[in-house]
Amino acid sequence: MNGKRNLTPTLLRVLSVIAGLVIWHYIANIVINDTGILVSPLVVVTKAYEMLVTTGELYPHLLASSQIFFWGFALAVIFGVPLGFVMALNVAVRDYVNPWMTTLYTAPRIAFAPVLLLWFGIGAGSKIAIVFLGCVFPILINSYFGMRVVSRDYVELARSFRLDRWALFSKILLPASIPFILAGVRLAIGRGLTGVAIAEWFGATEGLGYLVFFAGQTLNVPILFVGVATFAMLGVIGFELVRRFEDFMMPWRKDAWKT
């Protein structure tokens, strides 16, 4: 019985992907039938294979984008999670940071790109800064609310057992906040990959964003879709890693969903 339950979600995901590819192929070849607008997924797979195996030209772009995303994302986690916790636990810090957080979060990131290029140059620094701005606020906001929504009953119970502040934080507040933090991480993955694309549109000579931008300018539709599909695959891999980490950190949630 459990084997069937485990197989069903996987089967549905596979069927969903196959159905999407079939619809895409039908629209590209039957409905539109213009390779200057849309190409079949078979063409995209063939071009991706060529760029990966035959010429290897996709690897430098993939490596450049992966490095920019990794450092921007890592800095966002290192900065956003602790600051979110401090905001939740200290009213003065929350009131001081909140106006800046709201302003920077709602402002379009593409507007910051020229400014960051002036400050950090056209190297990796400005690109990492753009990715950082995209990733940090979902993580910060979810870390803040994750700490704030912890049940007061748990806190009072911990205090009745005379737990010190560190024990209260590590045994009650932090575990209860993990689902919110990981939700912020999921949002940050998508925003971070978007930030990579934006960053590599300005002054870059390599990277998936540069590849997509250059292919669009030259009307090379197969390469354009290879770049977009690679971005999508990076997002899928990131989400799957977060899901596995969540299952590892909170196995009881996975078991609860099975019942």
PDB file of C-alpha atoms in Angstrom:
ATOM      1  CA  MET A   1       0.000   0.000   0.000  1.00  0.00           C
ATOM      2  CA  ASN A   2       2.812   2.394   0.936  1.00  0.00           C
ATOM      3  CA  GLY A   3       4.594   1.492  -2.298  1.00  0.00           C
ATOM      4  CA  LYS A   4       1.560   2.573  -4.307  1.00  0.00           C
ATOM      5  CA  ARG A   5       1.361   5.838  -2.371  1.00  0.00           C
ATOM      6  CA  ASN A   6       5.019   6.558  -3.094  1.00  0.00           C
ATOM      7  CA  LEU A   7       4.639   5.656  -6.768  1.00  0.00           C
ATOM      8  CA  THR A   8       1.540   7.757  -7.442  1.00  0.00           C
ATOM      9  CA  PRO A   9       3.098  11.239  -6.955  1.00  0.00           C
ATOM     10  CA  THR A  10       6.093  10.269  -9.110  1.00  0.00           C
ATOM     11  CA  LEU A  11       3.824   8.914 -11.829  1.00  0.00           C
ATOM     12  CA  LEU A  12       1.695  12.060 -11.794  1.00  0.00           C
ATOM     13  CA  ARG A  13       4.788  14.259 -12.097  1.00  0.00           C
ATOM     14  CA  VAL A  14       6.085  12.227 -15.048  1.00  0.00           C
ATOM     15  CA  LEU A  15       2.696  12.301 -16.775  1.00  0.00           C
ATOM     16  CA  SER A  16       2.473  16.054 -16.195  1.00  0.00           C
ATOM     17  CA  VAL A  17       5.871  16.649 -17.812  1.00  0.00           C
ATOM     18  CA  ILE A  18       5.068  14.365 -20.762  1.00  0.00           C
ATOM     19  CA  ALA A  19       1.704  16.060 -21.311  1.00  0.00           C
ATOM     20  CA  GLY A  20       3.322  19.490 -21.237  1.00  0.00           C
ATOM     21  CA  LEU A  21       5.981  18.466 -23.755  1.00  0.00           C
ATOM     22  CA  VAL A  22       3.372  16.928 -26.074  1.00  0.00           C
ATOM     23  CA  ILE A  23       1.266  20.118 -25.970  1.00  0.00           C
ATOM     24  CA  TRP A  24       4.375  22.215 -26.589  1.00  0.00           C
ATOM     25  CA  HIS A  25       5.338  20.017 -29.558  1.00  0.00           C
ATOM     26  CA  TYR A  26       1.799  20.232 -30.989  1.00  0.00           C
ATOM     27  CA  ILE A  27       1.637  24.029 -30.675  1.00  0.00           C
ATOM     28  CA  ALA A  28       5.106  24.485 -32.182  1.00  0.00           C
ATOM     29  CA  ASN A  29       4.655  22.138 -35.141  1.00  0.00           C
ATOM     30  CA  ILE A  30       0.924  22.284 -35.878  1.00  0.00           C
ATOM     31  CA  VAL A  31      -0.556  25.516 -34.494  1.00  0.00           C
ATOM     32  CA  ILE A  32       2.290  28.001 -35.058  1.00  0.00           C
ATOM     33  CA  ASN A  33       4.602  26.099 -37.411  1.00  0.00           C
ATOM     34  CA  ASP A  34       7.171  28.876 -37.483  1.00  0.00           C
ATOM     35  CA  THR A  35      10.655  28.135 -36.102  1.00  0.00           C
ATOM     36  CA  GLY A  36      11.322  31.862 -35.884  1.00  0.00           C
ATOM     37  CA  ILE A  37       8.731  32.090 -33.099  1.00  0.00           C
ATOM     38  CA  LEU A  38       8.594  28.709 -31.367  1.00  0.00           C
ATOM     39  CA  VAL A  39      10.498  25.450 -31.807  1.00  0.00           C
ATOM     40  CA  SER A  40       9.625  21.915 -30.748  1.00  0.00           C
ATOM     41  CA  PRO A  41      11.073  20.502 -27.520  1.00  0.00           C
ATOM     42  CA  LEU A  42      12.833  17.918 -29.703  1.00  0.00           C
ATOM     43  CA  VAL A  43      14.750  20.748 -31.362  1.00  0.00           C
ATOM     44  CA  VAL A  44      15.633  22.194 -27.939  1.00  0.00           C
ATOM     45  CA  VAL A  45      16.857  18.816 -26.664  1.00  0.00           C
ATOM     46  CA  THR A  46      18.916  18.286 -29.808  1.00  0.00           C
ATOM     47  CA  LYS A  47      20.499  21.733 -29.497  1.00  0.00           C
ATOM     48  CA  ALA A  48      21.159  21.242 -25.786  1.00  0.00           C
ATOM     49  CA  TYR A  49      22.871  17.909 -26.506  1.00  0.00           C
ATOM     50  CA  GLU A  50      24.998  19.586 -29.144  1.00  0.00           C
ATOM     51  CA  MET A  51      26.002  22.396 -26.766  1.00  0.00           C
ATOM     52  CA  LEU A  52      26.741  19.981 -23.921  1.00  0.00           C
ATOM     53  CA  VAL A  53      28.366  17.024 -25.674  1.00  0.00           C
ATOM     54  CA  THR A  54      29.505  18.061 -29.141  1.00  0.00           C
ATOM     55  CA  THR A  55      30.808  21.602 -28.640  1.00  0.00           C
ATOM     56  CA  GLY A  56      30.699  21.971 -24.847  1.00  0.00           C
ATOM     57  CA  GLU A  57      29.861  25.652 -25.230  1.00  0.00           C
ATOM     58  CA  LEU A  58      27.097  25.540 -22.604  1.00  0.00           C
ATOM     59  CA  TYR A  59      29.426  24.672 -19.709  1.00  0.00           C
ATOM     60  CA  PRO A  60      31.149  28.082 -19.328  1.00  0.00           C
ATOM     61  CA  HIS A  61      27.770  29.825 -19.267  1.00  0.00           C
ATOM     62  CA  LEU A  62      26.368  27.310 -16.768  1.00  0.00           C
ATOM     63  CA  LEU A  63      29.428  27.605 -14.516  1.00  0.00           C
ATOM     64  CA  ALA A  64      29.419  31.405 -14.565  1.00  0.00           C
ATOM     65  CA  SER A  65      25.722  31.648 -13.687  1.00  0.00           C
ATOM     66  CA  SER A  66      25.968  28.940 -11.016  1.00  0.00           C
ATOM     67  CA  GLN A  67      28.814  30.737  -9.252  1.00  0.00           C
ATOM     68  CA  ILE A  68      26.988  34.069  -9.253  1.00  0.00           C
ATOM     69  CA  PHE A  69      23.804  32.460  -7.953  1.00  0.00           C
ATOM     70  CA  PHE A  70      25.622  30.467  -5.265  1.00  0.00           C
ATOM     71  CA  TRP A  71      27.448  33.430  -3.740  1.00  0.00           C
ATOM     72  CA  GLY A  72      24.463  35.775  -3.923  1.00  0.00           C
ATOM     73  CA  PHE A  73      22.155  33.138  -2.440  1.00  0.00           C
ATOM     74  CA  ALA A  74      24.619  32.102   0.279  1.00  0.00           C
ATOM     75  CA  LEU A  75      25.164  35.704   1.377  1.00  0.00           C
ATOM     76  CA  ALA A  76      21.387  36.224   1.454  1.00  0.00           C
ATOM     77  CA  VAL A  77      20.921  33.237   3.782  1.00  0.00           C
ATOM     78  CA  ILE A  78      23.831  34.274   6.023  1.00  0.00           C
ATOM     79  CA  PHE A  79      22.499  37.836   6.287  1.00  0.00           C
ATOM     80  CA  GLY A  80      18.728  37.345   6.039  1.00  0.00           C
ATOM     81  CA  VAL A  81      18.064  34.577   8.573  1.00  0.00           C
ATOM     82  CA  PRO A  82      19.871  36.173  11.557  1.00  0.00           C
ATOM     83  CA  LEU A  83      18.489  39.636  10.798  1.00  0.00           C
ATOM     84  CA  GLY A  84      14.957  38.218  10.569  1.00  0.00           C
ATOM     85  CA  PHE A  85      15.403  36.586  13.961  1.00  0.00           C
ATOM     86  CA  VAL A  86      16.765  39.782  15.512  1.00  0.00           C
ATOM     87  CA  MET A  87      13.849  41.775  14.084  1.00  0.00           C
ATOM     88  CA  ALA A  88      11.388  39.303  15.597  1.00  0.00           C
ATOM     89  CA  LEU A  89      13.032  39.393  19.008  1.00  0.00           C
ATOM     90  CA  ASN A  90      13.865  43.106  19.197  1.00  0.00           C
ATOM     91  CA  VAL A  91      11.185  45.729  18.537  1.00  0.00           C
ATOM     92  CA  ALA A  92      13.695  48.563  18.118  1.00  0.00           C
ATOM     93  CA  VAL A  93      15.610  46.698  15.396  1.00  0.00           C
ATOM     94  CA  ARG A  94      12.338  45.791  13.650  1.00  0.00           C
ATOM     95  CA  ASP A  95      11.120  49.397  13.575  1.00  0.00           C
ATOM     96  CA  TYR A  96      14.514  50.624  12.369  1.00  0.00           C
ATOM     97  CA  VAL A  97      14.955  48.058   9.575  1.00  0.00           C
ATOM     98  CA  ASN A  98      11.343  47.767   8.408  1.00  0.00           C
ATOM     99  CA  PRO A  99      11.173  50.986   6.286  1.00  0.00           C
ATOM    100  CA  TRP A 100      14.342  50.037   4.400  1.00  0.00           C
ATOM    101  CA  MET A 101      13.197  46.451   3.990  1.00  0.00           C
ATOM    102  CA  THR A 102       9.849  47.543   2.557  1.00  0.00           C
ATOM    103  CA  THR A 103      11.408  50.098   0.218  1.00  0.00           C
ATOM    104  CA  LEU A 104      14.112  47.831  -1.195  1.00  0.00           C
ATOM    105  CA  TYR A 105      11.835  44.796  -1.466  1.00  0.00           C
ATOM    106  CA  THR A 106       9.132  46.574  -3.456  1.00  0.00           C
ATOM    107  CA  ALA A 107      11.517  48.463  -5.761  1.00  0.00           C
ATOM    108  CA  PRO A 108      12.181  46.714  -9.104  1.00  0.00           C
ATOM    109  CA  ARG A 109      15.596  45.067  -9.017  1.00  0.00           C
ATOM    110  CA  ILE A 110      16.372  45.926 -12.624  1.00  0.00           C
ATOM    111  CA  ALA A 111      16.398  49.583 -11.585  1.00  0.00           C
ATOM    112  CA  PHE A 112      19.349  48.877  -9.263  1.00  0.00           C
ATOM    113  CA  ALA A 113      21.432  47.174 -11.950  1.00  0.00           C
ATOM    114  CA  PRO A 114      23.005  50.330 -13.472  1.00  0.00           C
ATOM    115  CA  VAL A 115      23.746  51.733 -10.012  1.00  0.00           C
ATOM    116  CA  LEU A 116      25.386  48.513  -8.830  1.00  0.00           C
ATOM    117  CA  LEU A 117      27.435  48.390 -12.032  1.00  0.00           C
ATOM    118  CA  LEU A 118      28.757  51.869 -11.233  1.00  0.00           C
ATOM    119  CA  TRP A 119      29.571  50.874  -7.655  1.00  0.00           C
ATOM    120  CA  PHE A 120      31.049  47.402  -8.177  1.00  0.00           C
ATOM    121  CA  GLY A 121      32.058  47.446 -11.853  1.00  0.00           C
ATOM    122  CA  ILE A 122      31.113  44.947 -14.539  1.00  0.00           C
ATOM    123  CA  GLY A 123      32.740  42.004 -12.757  1.00  0.00           C
ATOM    124  CA  ALA A 124      31.174  39.384 -10.530  1.00  0.00           C
ATOM    125  CA  GLY A 125      30.655  41.783  -7.602  1.00  0.00           C
ATOM    126  CA  SER A 126      27.783  43.720  -9.163  1.00  0.00           C
ATOM    127  CA  LYS A 127      26.092  40.524 -10.377  1.00  0.00           C
ATOM    128  CA  ILE A 128      26.329  38.895  -6.950  1.00  0.00           C
ATOM    129  CA  ALA A 129      24.872  42.068  -5.411  1.00  0.00           C
ATOM    130  CA  ILE A 130      21.851  41.913  -7.756  1.00  0.00           C
ATOM    131  CA  VAL A 131      21.240  38.252  -6.892  1.00  0.00           C
ATOM    132  CA  PHE A 132      21.674  39.057  -3.195  1.00  0.00           C
ATOM    133  CA  LEU A 133      19.009  41.770  -3.370  1.00  0.00           C
ATOM    134  CA  GLY A 134      16.624  39.337  -5.017  1.00  0.00           C
ATOM    135  CA  CYS A 135      17.199  36.543  -2.495  1.00  0.00           C
ATOM    136  CA  VAL A 136      17.609  38.280   0.836  1.00  0.00           C
ATOM    137  CA  PHE A 137      14.153  39.762   1.408  1.00  0.00           C
ATOM    138  CA  PRO A 138      12.043  36.587   1.017  1.00  0.00           C
ATOM    139  CA  ILE A 139      14.416  34.850   3.430  1.00  0.00           C
ATOM    140  CA  LEU A 140      14.451  37.769   5.858  1.00  0.00           C
ATOM    141  CA  ILE A 141      10.677  38.251   5.872  1.00  0.00           C
ATOM    142  CA  ASN A 142       9.908  34.554   6.287  1.00  0.00           C
ATOM    143  CA  SER A 143      12.504  34.204   9.050  1.00  0.00           C
ATOM    144  CA  TYR A 144      10.904  37.138  10.844  1.00  0.00           C
ATOM    145  CA  PHE A 145       7.357  35.813  10.595  1.00  0.00           C
ATOM    146  CA  GLY A 146       8.487  32.267  11.386  1.00  0.00           C
ATOM    147  CA  MET A 147       9.803  33.493  14.706  1.00  0.00           C
ATOM    148  CA  ARG A 148       6.772  35.688  15.376  1.00  0.00           C
ATOM    149  CA  VAL A 149       4.090  33.039  14.844  1.00  0.00           C
ATOM    150  CA  VAL A 150       5.487  30.552  17.366  1.00  0.00           C
ATOM    151  CA  SER A 151       2.679  29.660  19.759  1.00  0.00           C
ATOM    152  CA  ARG A 152       2.865  31.584  23.019  1.00  0.00           C
ATOM    153  CA  ASP A 153       1.813  28.394  24.812  1.00  0.00           C
ATOM    154  CA  TYR A 154       5.091  26.750  23.807  1.00  0.00           C
ATOM    155  CA  VAL A 155       7.077  29.739  25.019  1.00  0.00           C
ATOM    156  CA  GLU A 156       5.257  29.867  28.343  1.00  0.00           C
ATOM    157  CA  LEU A 157       5.696  26.132  28.790  1.00  0.00           C
ATOM    158  CA  ALA A 158       9.426  26.454  28.167  1.00  0.00           C
ATOM    159  CA  ARG A 159       9.680  29.266  30.673  1.00  0.00           C
ATOM    160  CA  SER A 160       7.783  27.208  33.257  1.00  0.00           C
ATOM    161  CA  PHE A 161      10.559  24.621  32.928  1.00  0.00           C
ATOM    162  CA  ARG A 162      13.105  27.437  33.495  1.00  0.00           C
ATOM    163  CA  LEU A 163      14.775  27.125  30.116  1.00  0.00           C
ATOM    164  CA  ASP A 164      17.399  29.787  29.518  1.00  0.00           C
ATOM    165  CA  ARG A 165      17.252  32.040  26.448  1.00  0.00           C
ATOM    166  CA  TRP A 166      19.554  29.886  24.329  1.00  0.00           C
ATOM    167  CA  ALA A 167      17.596  26.715  25.122  1.00  0.00           C
ATOM    168  CA  LEU A 168      14.333  28.528  24.378  1.00  0.00           C
ATOM    169  CA  PHE A 169      15.698  29.667  21.033  1.00  0.00           C
ATOM    170  CA  SER A 170      17.331  26.385  19.975  1.00  0.00           C
ATOM    171  CA  LYS A 171      14.625  23.990  21.202  1.00  0.00           C
ATOM    172  CA  ILE A 172      11.404  25.979  20.637  1.00  0.00           C
ATOM    173  CA  LEU A 173      11.750  29.052  18.440  1.00  0.00           C
ATOM    174  CA  LEU A 174      14.217  27.792  15.812  1.00  0.00           C
ATOM    175  CA  PRO A 175      12.558  24.407  15.069  1.00  0.00           C
ATOM    176  CA  ALA A 176       9.158  26.095  14.766  1.00  0.00           C
ATOM    177  CA  SER A 177      10.632  28.642  12.325  1.00  0.00           C
ATOM    178  CA  ILE A 178      12.269  26.150   9.946  1.00  0.00           C
ATOM    179  CA  PRO A 179       9.184  25.640   7.691  1.00  0.00           C
ATOM    180  CA  PHE A 180       8.897  29.422   7.226  1.00  0.00           C
ATOM    181  CA  ILE A 181      12.618  29.804   6.542  1.00  0.00           C
ATOM    182  CA  LEU A 182      12.521  27.055   3.915  1.00  0.00           C
ATOM    183  CA  ALA A 183       9.461  28.671   2.318  1.00  0.00           C
ATOM    184  CA  GLY A 184      11.516  31.856   2.041  1.00  0.00           C
ATOM    185  CA  VAL A 185      14.410  29.866   0.581  1.00  0.00           C
ATOM    186  CA  ARG A 186      12.111  28.459  -2.109  1.00  0.00           C
ATOM    187  CA  LEU A 187      10.967  31.944  -3.039  1.00  0.00           C
ATOM    188  CA  ALA A 188      14.573  33.130  -3.010  1.00  0.00           C
ATOM    189  CA  ILE A 189      15.634  30.438  -5.491  1.00  0.00           C
ATOM    190  CA  GLY A 190      13.232  31.749  -8.130  1.00  0.00           C
ATOM    191  CA  ARG A 191      14.041  35.387  -7.448  1.00  0.00           C
ATOM    192  CA  GLY A 192      17.759  34.615  -7.382  1.00  0.00           C
ATOM    193  CA  LEU A 193      17.707  32.930 -10.787  1.00  0.00           C
ATOM    194  CA  THR A 194      15.764  35.902 -12.140  1.00  0.00           C
ATOM    195  CA  GLY A 195      18.457  38.113 -10.627  1.00  0.00           C
ATOM    196  CA  VAL A 196      21.139  36.108 -12.436  1.00  0.00           C
ATOM    197  CA  ALA A 197      19.385  36.696 -15.750  1.00  0.00           C
ATOM    198  CA  ILE A 198      19.024  40.431 -15.042  1.00  0.00           C
ATOM    199  CA  ALA A 199      22.635  40.752 -13.884  1.00  0.00           C
ATOM    200  CA  GLU A 200      24.021  39.065 -16.992  1.00  0.00           C
ATOM    201  CA  TRP A 201      22.111  41.352 -19.332  1.00  0.00           C
ATOM    202  CA  PHE A 202      24.418  44.223 -18.330  1.00  0.00           C
ATOM    203  CA  GLY A 203      28.070  44.053 -19.309  1.00  0.00           C
ATOM    204  CA  ALA A 204      28.428  40.263 -19.223  1.00  0.00           C
ATOM    205  CA  THR A 205      30.274  38.155 -21.770  1.00  0.00           C
ATOM    206  CA  GLU A 206      29.158  34.764 -20.457  1.00  0.00           C
ATOM    207  CA  GLY A 207      26.414  33.199 -18.386  1.00  0.00           C
ATOM    208  CA  LEU A 208      22.944  31.837 -19.067  1.00  0.00           C
ATOM    209  CA  GLY A 209      21.408  35.310 -18.898  1.00  0.00           C
ATOM    210  CA  TYR A 210      23.895  36.557 -21.479  1.00  0.00           C
ATOM    211  CA  LEU A 211      23.168  33.477 -23.609  1.00  0.00           C
ATOM    212  CA  VAL A 212      19.407  34.120 -23.530  1.00  0.00           C
ATOM    213  CA  PHE A 213      19.840  37.838 -24.204  1.00  0.00           C
ATOM    214  CA  PHE A 214      22.262  37.308 -27.102  1.00  0.00           C
ATOM    215  CA  ALA A 215      20.075  34.567 -28.618  1.00  0.00           C
ATOM    216  CA  GLY A 216      17.060  36.861 -28.412  1.00  0.00           C
ATOM    217  CA  GLN A 217      18.947  39.692 -30.109  1.00  0.00           C
ATOM    218  CA  THR A 218      20.087  37.405 -32.927  1.00  0.00           C
ATOM    219  CA  LEU A 219      16.708  35.596 -33.185  1.00  0.00           C
ATOM    220  CA  ASN A 220      18.346  32.250 -32.444  1.00  0.00           C
ATOM    221  CA  VAL A 221      15.239  30.594 -30.995  1.00  0.00           C
ATOM    222  CA  PRO A 222      16.724  27.116 -30.263  1.00  0.00           C
ATOM    223  CA  ILE A 223      19.591  28.540 -28.183  1.00  0.00           C
ATOM    224  CA  LEU A 224      17.183  30.945 -26.480  1.00  0.00           C
ATOM    225  CA  PHE A 225      15.023  28.018 -25.329  1.00  0.00           C
ATOM    226  CA  VAL A 226      18.101  26.046 -24.263  1.00  0.00           C
ATOM    227  CA  GLY A 227      19.036  28.918 -21.958  1.00  0.00           C
ATOM    228  CA  VAL A 228      15.507  29.214 -20.582  1.00  0.00           C
ATOM    229  CA  ALA A 229      15.255  25.443 -20.074  1.00  0.00           C
ATOM    230  CA  THR A 230      18.589  25.412 -18.253  1.00  0.00           C
ATOM    231  CA  PHE A 231      17.371  28.136 -15.907  1.00  0.00           C
ATOM    232  CA  ALA A 232      14.237  26.054 -15.299  1.00  0.00           C
ATOM    233  CA  MET A 233      16.281  22.931 -14.559  1.00  0.00           C
ATOM    234  CA  LEU A 234      18.413  24.828 -12.050  1.00  0.00           C
ATOM    235  CA  GLY A 235      15.222  25.936 -10.328  1.00  0.00           C
ATOM    236  CA  VAL A 236      13.876  22.381 -10.235  1.00  0.00           C
ATOM    237  CA  ILE A 237      17.157  21.109  -8.770  1.00  0.00           C
ATOM    238  CA  GLY A 238      17.135  23.867  -6.159  1.00  0.00           C
ATOM    239  CA  PHE A 239      13.554  23.094  -5.114  1.00  0.00           C
ATOM    240  CA  GLU A 240      14.319  19.376  -4.891  1.00  0.00           C
ATOM    241  CA  LEU A 241      17.358  20.012  -2.676  1.00  0.00           C
ATOM    242  CA  VAL A 242      15.240  22.162  -0.363  1.00  0.00           C
ATOM    243  CA  ARG A 243      12.552  19.479  -0.235  1.00  0.00           C
ATOM    244  CA  ARG A 244      15.073  16.804   0.683  1.00  0.00           C
ATOM    245  CA  PHE A 245      16.607  19.055   3.336  1.00  0.00           C
ATOM    246  CA  GLU A 246      13.130  19.708   4.748  1.00  0.00           C
ATOM    247  CA  ASP A 247      12.417  15.958   4.892  1.00  0.00           C
ATOM    248  CA  PHE A 248      15.736  15.457   6.693  1.00  0.00           C
ATOM    249  CA  MET A 249      15.174  18.235   9.217  1.00  0.00           C
ATOM    250  CA  MET A 250      11.466  17.529   9.801  1.00  0.00           C
ATOM    251  CA  PRO A 251      10.737  13.849   9.071  1.00  0.00           C
ATOM    252  CA  TRP A 252       7.553  13.989  11.132  1.00  0.00           C
ATOM    253  CA  ARG A 253       5.948  16.376   8.609  1.00  0.00           C
ATOM    254  CA  LYS A 254       6.586  13.903   5.778  1.00  0.00           C
ATOM    255  CA  ASP A 255       5.068  11.063   7.791  1.00  0.00           C
ATOM    256  CA  ALA A 256       2.076  13.192   8.734  1.00  0.00           C
ATOM    257  CA  TRP A 257       1.242  13.893   5.073  1.00  0.00           C
ATOM    258  CA  LYS A 258       1.244  10.167   4.321  1.00  0.00           C
ATOM    259  CA  THR A 259      -1.509   9.407   6.827  1.00  0.00           C
TER     260      THR A 259
END
